[in-house]
Amino acid sequence: MVKDCIDYAKRCQACQFHANLIHQPLEPLHPTIASWPFDAWGLDVVGPMTKSSGGHLYILATTDYFSKWAEAVPLKEVKKENVADFIRTNIIYRYGVPSLLKKVVAKSKRDWHERIGEALWAYRTTVRTPTQSTPYALVYGVEAVLPLEQQIPSLRIAIQEGLTEEENAHLRLEELEALDEKRLEAQQRLECYQARLSKAFNKKVRPRSFQVGDLVLAVRRPIITTHRMEK
């Protein structure tokens, strides 16, 4: 009887028109896994935003999938030339040619074009949940020296100031030698984190398949103009 009711509801035209849209995912989650820093980047244009005092309307932001290192620039207009120049200058020339580019999102405020550097600094020096490390440490092999550590010297600053030039060079060499191991540990944490996300996401998946000739109800929404790049 339950099956008959379900079958009847599926064929009810009024139900098809007025029922809530199905928001359950169709496919399992396919997380992007980067095996090493700067191998895969996420890229997105954010905006249009409130015009800044410098006339900027957009933020072009990118994030390295592995280290979570971020780069961003303000833009007055979005053109393919601007995006290509950003990728060339801020990614390829600095970190090499990535094997993958995808979209990632960011936010900001009225004077954001002047504060992007501050936001990037805070992001790069904050521990990211997937890797349990800061992007700065995974890129350079050592934690960044914070301004507060110069005003109120921390233990590591006090130790480094007492080192000779030779001892300081030896310490830096040890940090760089340990960087590969640190990155491997971060990769393992990242894979575990993505596995947990996939497991939670896939519980909500409701597979739906269609064949040629099947009748479907298509929802047609008005076209909304957004910040698409010019062709």
mmCIF file of C-alpha atoms in Angstrom:
data_model
loop_
_atom_site.group_PDB
_atom_site.id
_atom_site.type_symbol
_atom_site.label_atom_id
_atom_site.label_comp_id
_atom_site.label_asym_id
_atom_site.label_seq_id
_atom_site.Cartn_x
_atom_site.Cartn_y
_atom_site.Cartn_z
ATOM 1 C CA MET A 1 0.000 0.000 0.000
ATOM 2 C CA VAL A 2 2.861 2.357 0.853
ATOM 3 C CA LYS A 3 4.434 1.637 -2.532
ATOM 4 C CA ASP A 4 1.132 2.360 -4.278
ATOM 5 C CA CYS A 5 0.888 5.722 -2.495
ATOM 6 C CA ILE A 6 4.431 6.629 -3.495
ATOM 7 C CA ASP A 7 3.793 5.658 -7.108
ATOM 8 C CA TYR A 8 0.578 7.689 -7.137
ATOM 9 C CA ALA A 9 2.338 10.766 -5.703
ATOM 10 C CA LYS A 10 5.043 10.480 -8.353
ATOM 11 C CA ARG A 11 2.401 10.660 -11.060
ATOM 12 C CA CYS A 12 0.399 13.470 -9.441
ATOM 13 C CA GLN A 13 0.674 16.494 -11.762
ATOM 14 C CA ALA A 14 -0.219 19.017 -9.052
ATOM 15 C CA CYS A 15 2.449 17.529 -6.774
ATOM 16 C CA GLN A 16 5.033 17.826 -9.525
ATOM 17 C CA PHE A 17 4.249 21.511 -10.053
ATOM 18 C CA HIS A 18 3.960 22.632 -6.421
ATOM 19 C CA ALA A 19 6.264 20.325 -4.472
ATOM 20 C CA ASN A 20 9.530 21.692 -3.115
ATOM 21 C CA LEU A 21 12.564 21.364 -5.354
ATOM 22 C CA ILE A 22 14.849 18.454 -4.571
ATOM 23 C CA HIS A 23 18.056 19.740 -3.040
ATOM 24 C CA GLN A 24 19.666 16.392 -2.374
ATOM 25 C CA PRO A 25 22.868 15.881 -4.394
ATOM 26 C CA LEU A 26 22.749 13.596 -7.412
ATOM 27 C CA GLU A 27 26.347 12.443 -7.280
ATOM 28 C CA PRO A 28 28.801 11.493 -4.545
ATOM 29 C CA LEU A 29 31.355 14.128 -3.595
ATOM 30 C CA HIS A 30 34.521 14.061 -5.684
ATOM 31 C CA PRO A 31 37.073 16.106 -3.699
ATOM 32 C CA THR A 32 40.063 17.554 -5.496
ATOM 33 C CA ILE A 33 43.239 16.084 -4.032
ATOM 34 C CA ALA A 34 46.527 17.911 -4.554
ATOM 35 C CA SER A 35 49.611 15.812 -3.942
ATOM 36 C CA TRP A 36 52.026 18.708 -3.365
ATOM 37 C CA PRO A 37 52.087 22.500 -2.897
ATOM 38 C CA PHE A 38 51.101 24.546 -5.971
ATOM 39 C CA ASP A 39 49.961 21.492 -7.923
ATOM 40 C CA ALA A 40 46.313 22.608 -8.020
ATOM 41 C CA TRP A 41 44.755 26.016 -7.480
ATOM 42 C CA GLY A 42 41.224 27.269 -6.924
ATOM 43 C CA LEU A 43 40.311 30.508 -8.716
ATOM 44 C CA ASP A 44 37.291 32.809 -8.504
ATOM 45 C CA VAL A 45 36.106 36.348 -9.173
ATOM 46 C CA VAL A 46 34.220 37.891 -6.240
ATOM 47 C CA GLY A 47 31.826 40.754 -6.881
ATOM 48 C CA PRO A 48 30.622 43.137 -8.041
ATOM 49 C CA MET A 49 31.106 44.738 -4.638
ATOM 50 C CA THR A 50 30.684 48.269 -3.327
ATOM 51 C CA LYS A 51 33.018 50.427 -5.402
ATOM 52 C CA SER A 52 36.156 51.186 -3.413
ATOM 53 C CA SER A 53 37.745 54.618 -3.206
ATOM 54 C CA GLY A 54 40.168 53.420 -5.871
ATOM 55 C CA GLY A 55 37.361 52.459 -8.235
ATOM 56 C CA HIS A 56 37.717 48.706 -7.739
ATOM 57 C CA LEU A 57 34.643 46.475 -7.977
ATOM 58 C CA TYR A 58 35.989 42.910 -7.911
ATOM 59 C CA ILE A 59 38.468 40.639 -6.172
ATOM 60 C CA LEU A 60 40.289 37.972 -8.120
ATOM 61 C CA ALA A 61 41.318 35.315 -5.586
ATOM 62 C CA THR A 62 43.104 31.983 -5.787
ATOM 63 C CA THR A 63 43.970 29.296 -3.226
ATOM 64 C CA ASP A 64 46.421 26.423 -3.397
ATOM 65 C CA TYR A 65 44.505 23.225 -2.641
ATOM 66 C CA PHE A 66 47.398 21.635 -0.741
ATOM 67 C CA SER A 67 48.937 24.331 1.477
ATOM 68 C CA LYS A 68 45.856 26.625 1.429
ATOM 69 C CA TRP A 69 48.166 29.476 0.404
ATOM 70 C CA ALA A 70 46.135 32.372 -1.014
ATOM 71 C CA GLU A 71 46.764 35.180 -3.486
ATOM 72 C CA ALA A 72 44.339 37.992 -4.361
ATOM 73 C CA VAL A 73 44.209 41.302 -6.244
ATOM 74 C CA PRO A 74 41.546 44.016 -6.636
ATOM 75 C CA LEU A 75 40.166 44.688 -10.115
ATOM 76 C CA LYS A 76 38.247 47.600 -11.589
ATOM 77 C CA GLU A 77 36.837 45.389 -14.341
ATOM 78 C CA VAL A 78 36.961 41.705 -15.156
ATOM 79 C CA LYS A 79 38.467 40.854 -18.505
ATOM 80 C CA LYS A 80 40.204 37.766 -19.754
ATOM 81 C CA GLU A 81 43.406 39.820 -20.069
ATOM 82 C CA ASN A 82 43.282 40.706 -16.349
ATOM 83 C CA VAL A 83 42.723 37.098 -15.323
ATOM 84 C CA ALA A 84 45.461 35.795 -17.613
ATOM 85 C CA ASP A 85 47.893 38.404 -16.279
ATOM 86 C CA PHE A 86 47.010 37.471 -12.684
ATOM 87 C CA ILE A 87 47.589 33.765 -13.329
ATOM 88 C CA ARG A 88 50.847 34.463 -15.108
ATOM 89 C CA THR A 89 52.220 36.951 -12.547
ATOM 90 C CA ASN A 90 50.892 35.586 -9.240
ATOM 91 C CA ILE A 91 50.906 31.838 -9.909
ATOM 92 C CA ILE A 92 53.084 30.704 -12.803
ATOM 93 C CA TYR A 93 55.983 33.135 -12.344
ATOM 94 C CA ARG A 94 56.064 32.533 -8.571
ATOM 95 C CA TYR A 95 55.170 28.877 -8.124
ATOM 96 C CA GLY A 96 55.334 27.221 -11.538
ATOM 97 C CA VAL A 97 52.643 25.953 -13.884
ATOM 98 C CA PRO A 98 49.807 24.311 -11.903
ATOM 99 C CA SER A 99 48.160 21.160 -13.153
ATOM 100 C CA LEU A 100 44.648 22.286 -12.282
ATOM 101 C CA LEU A 101 42.570 25.458 -11.823
ATOM 102 C CA LYS A 102 39.105 25.612 -10.244
ATOM 103 C CA LYS A 103 36.840 28.059 -8.392
ATOM 104 C CA VAL A 104 37.072 29.240 -4.816
ATOM 105 C CA VAL A 105 35.319 32.104 -3.014
ATOM 106 C CA ALA A 106 36.358 35.127 -0.896
ATOM 107 C CA LYS A 107 34.819 38.304 0.680
ATOM 108 C CA SER A 108 35.753 41.901 1.627
ATOM 109 C CA LYS A 109 34.544 45.477 2.474
ATOM 110 C CA ARG A 110 34.374 49.120 1.271
ATOM 111 C CA ASP A 111 38.129 49.800 1.556
ATOM 112 C CA TRP A 112 38.961 46.219 0.692
ATOM 113 C CA HIS A 113 41.321 47.125 -2.159
ATOM 114 C CA GLU A 114 43.717 48.535 0.475
ATOM 115 C CA ARG A 115 43.252 45.694 2.945
ATOM 116 C CA ILE A 116 43.715 42.643 0.745
ATOM 117 C CA GLY A 117 47.336 42.375 1.868
ATOM 118 C CA GLU A 118 46.286 42.340 5.530
ATOM 119 C CA ALA A 119 43.617 39.723 4.853
ATOM 120 C CA LEU A 120 46.094 37.518 2.990
ATOM 121 C CA TRP A 121 48.630 37.849 5.816
ATOM 122 C CA ALA A 122 46.040 36.793 8.409
ATOM 123 C CA TYR A 123 44.912 33.883 6.234
ATOM 124 C CA ARG A 124 48.429 32.647 5.485
ATOM 125 C CA THR A 125 49.486 32.701 9.146
ATOM 126 C CA THR A 126 46.379 30.976 10.533
ATOM 127 C CA VAL A 127 46.212 27.206 11.013
ATOM 128 C CA ARG A 128 43.893 25.645 8.419
ATOM 129 C CA THR A 129 41.668 22.815 9.620
ATOM 130 C CA PRO A 130 42.330 20.338 6.746
ATOM 131 C CA THR A 131 46.128 20.393 7.130
ATOM 132 C CA GLN A 132 46.456 21.370 10.803
ATOM 133 C CA SER A 133 49.172 23.770 9.688
ATOM 134 C CA THR A 134 49.525 27.330 8.434
ATOM 135 C CA PRO A 135 49.906 27.922 4.687
ATOM 136 C CA TYR A 136 53.047 29.941 5.447
ATOM 137 C CA ALA A 137 54.723 27.002 7.195
ATOM 138 C CA LEU A 138 53.871 24.556 4.399
ATOM 139 C CA VAL A 139 55.323 26.917 1.799
ATOM 140 C CA TYR A 140 58.446 28.196 3.578
ATOM 141 C CA GLY A 141 59.106 25.505 6.180
ATOM 142 C CA VAL A 142 58.929 27.895 9.138
ATOM 143 C CA GLU A 143 56.220 29.930 10.838
ATOM 144 C CA ALA A 144 56.040 33.622 9.973
ATOM 145 C CA VAL A 145 57.417 36.132 12.470
ATOM 146 C CA LEU A 146 54.421 38.111 13.720
ATOM 147 C CA PRO A 147 54.698 41.856 14.467
ATOM 148 C CA LEU A 148 53.792 41.188 18.102
ATOM 149 C CA GLU A 149 56.844 38.937 18.421
ATOM 150 C CA GLN A 150 59.043 41.921 17.625
ATOM 151 C CA GLN A 151 57.369 44.138 20.199
ATOM 152 C CA ILE A 152 57.297 41.444 22.882
ATOM 153 C CA PRO A 153 60.085 39.021 21.874
ATOM 154 C CA SER A 154 58.928 35.404 21.870
ATOM 155 C CA LEU A 155 61.162 32.507 22.898
ATOM 156 C CA ARG A 156 62.101 31.629 19.324
ATOM 157 C CA ILE A 157 63.004 35.260 18.548
ATOM 158 C CA ALA A 158 65.153 35.453 21.665
ATOM 159 C CA ILE A 159 66.920 32.217 20.683
ATOM 160 C CA GLN A 160 67.484 33.299 17.082
ATOM 161 C CA GLU A 161 68.897 36.664 18.112
ATOM 162 C CA GLY A 162 71.535 34.836 20.140
ATOM 163 C CA LEU A 163 72.677 32.698 17.200
ATOM 164 C CA THR A 164 75.685 33.417 15.057
ATOM 165 C CA GLU A 165 75.266 33.777 11.301
ATOM 166 C CA GLU A 166 76.587 30.245 10.806
ATOM 167 C CA GLU A 167 74.282 28.777 13.462
ATOM 168 C CA ASN A 168 71.302 30.598 11.979
ATOM 169 C CA ALA A 169 72.097 29.224 8.506
ATOM 170 C CA HIS A 170 72.401 25.699 9.946
ATOM 171 C CA LEU A 171 69.041 26.061 11.728
ATOM 172 C CA ARG A 172 67.376 27.234 8.512
ATOM 173 C CA LEU A 173 68.855 24.282 6.629
ATOM 174 C CA GLU A 174 67.393 21.867 9.193
ATOM 175 C CA GLU A 175 63.983 23.519 8.808
ATOM 176 C CA LEU A 176 64.101 23.137 5.036
ATOM 177 C CA GLU A 177 65.192 19.495 5.319
ATOM 178 C CA ALA A 178 62.191 18.810 7.570
ATOM 179 C CA LEU A 179 59.792 20.543 5.170
ATOM 180 C CA ASP A 180 59.131 17.490 2.974
ATOM 181 C CA GLU A 181 58.151 15.414 6.009
ATOM 182 C CA LYS A 182 55.914 18.223 7.245
ATOM 183 C CA ARG A 183 54.205 18.361 3.851
ATOM 184 C CA LEU A 184 53.675 14.599 3.775
ATOM 185 C CA GLU A 185 52.005 14.760 7.191
ATOM 186 C CA ALA A 186 49.816 17.612 5.964
ATOM 187 C CA GLN A 187 48.857 15.584 2.897
ATOM 188 C CA GLN A 188 47.758 12.670 5.089
ATOM 189 C CA ARG A 189 45.655 14.985 7.266
ATOM 190 C CA LEU A 190 44.157 16.575 4.166
ATOM 191 C CA GLU A 191 43.173 13.194 2.721
ATOM 192 C CA CYS A 192 41.582 12.145 6.038
ATOM 193 C CA TYR A 193 39.699 15.436 6.234
ATOM 194 C CA GLN A 194 38.371 15.080 2.689
ATOM 195 C CA ALA A 195 37.386 11.475 3.375
ATOM 196 C CA ARG A 196 35.289 12.624 6.350
ATOM 197 C CA LEU A 197 33.674 15.342 4.249
ATOM 198 C CA SER A 198 32.887 12.871 1.476
ATOM 199 C CA LYS A 199 31.382 10.384 3.921
ATOM 200 C CA ALA A 200 29.078 13.014 5.429
ATOM 201 C CA PHE A 201 28.142 14.429 2.003
ATOM 202 C CA ASN A 202 27.494 11.060 0.380
ATOM 203 C CA LYS A 203 24.927 10.147 3.045
ATOM 204 C CA LYS A 204 22.679 12.795 1.487
ATOM 205 C CA VAL A 205 23.110 11.619 -2.102
ATOM 206 C CA ARG A 206 19.926 10.576 -3.875
ATOM 207 C CA PRO A 207 20.835 9.123 -7.282
ATOM 208 C CA ARG A 208 18.449 10.036 -10.083
ATOM 209 C CA SER A 209 18.779 8.879 -13.656
ATOM 210 C CA PHE A 210 16.933 9.803 -16.827
ATOM 211 C CA GLN A 211 16.589 8.020 -20.133
ATOM 212 C CA VAL A 212 15.953 9.408 -23.589
ATOM 213 C CA GLY A 213 12.212 9.932 -23.952
ATOM 214 C CA ASP A 214 11.486 10.394 -20.213
ATOM 215 C CA LEU A 215 9.118 13.250 -19.378
ATOM 216 C CA VAL A 216 10.647 15.836 -17.046
ATOM 217 C CA LEU A 217 9.483 19.081 -15.481
ATOM 218 C CA ALA A 218 11.966 21.884 -16.201
ATOM 219 C CA VAL A 219 12.048 25.009 -14.038
ATOM 220 C CA ARG A 220 12.890 28.037 -16.177
ATOM 221 C CA ARG A 221 14.275 30.945 -14.185
ATOM 222 C CA PRO A 222 14.932 34.433 -15.602
ATOM 223 C CA ILE A 223 18.482 35.062 -16.747
ATOM 224 C CA ILE A 224 20.394 37.144 -14.192
ATOM 225 C CA THR A 225 23.372 39.164 -15.348
ATOM 226 C CA THR A 226 26.466 38.523 -13.216
ATOM 227 C CA HIS A 227 30.189 39.287 -13.336
ATOM 228 C CA ARG A 228 30.979 36.861 -16.142
ATOM 229 C CA MET A 229 34.261 37.426 -17.893
ATOM 230 C CA GLU A 230 34.179 39.040 -21.299
ATOM 231 C CA LYS A 231 34.791 36.791 -24.243
#
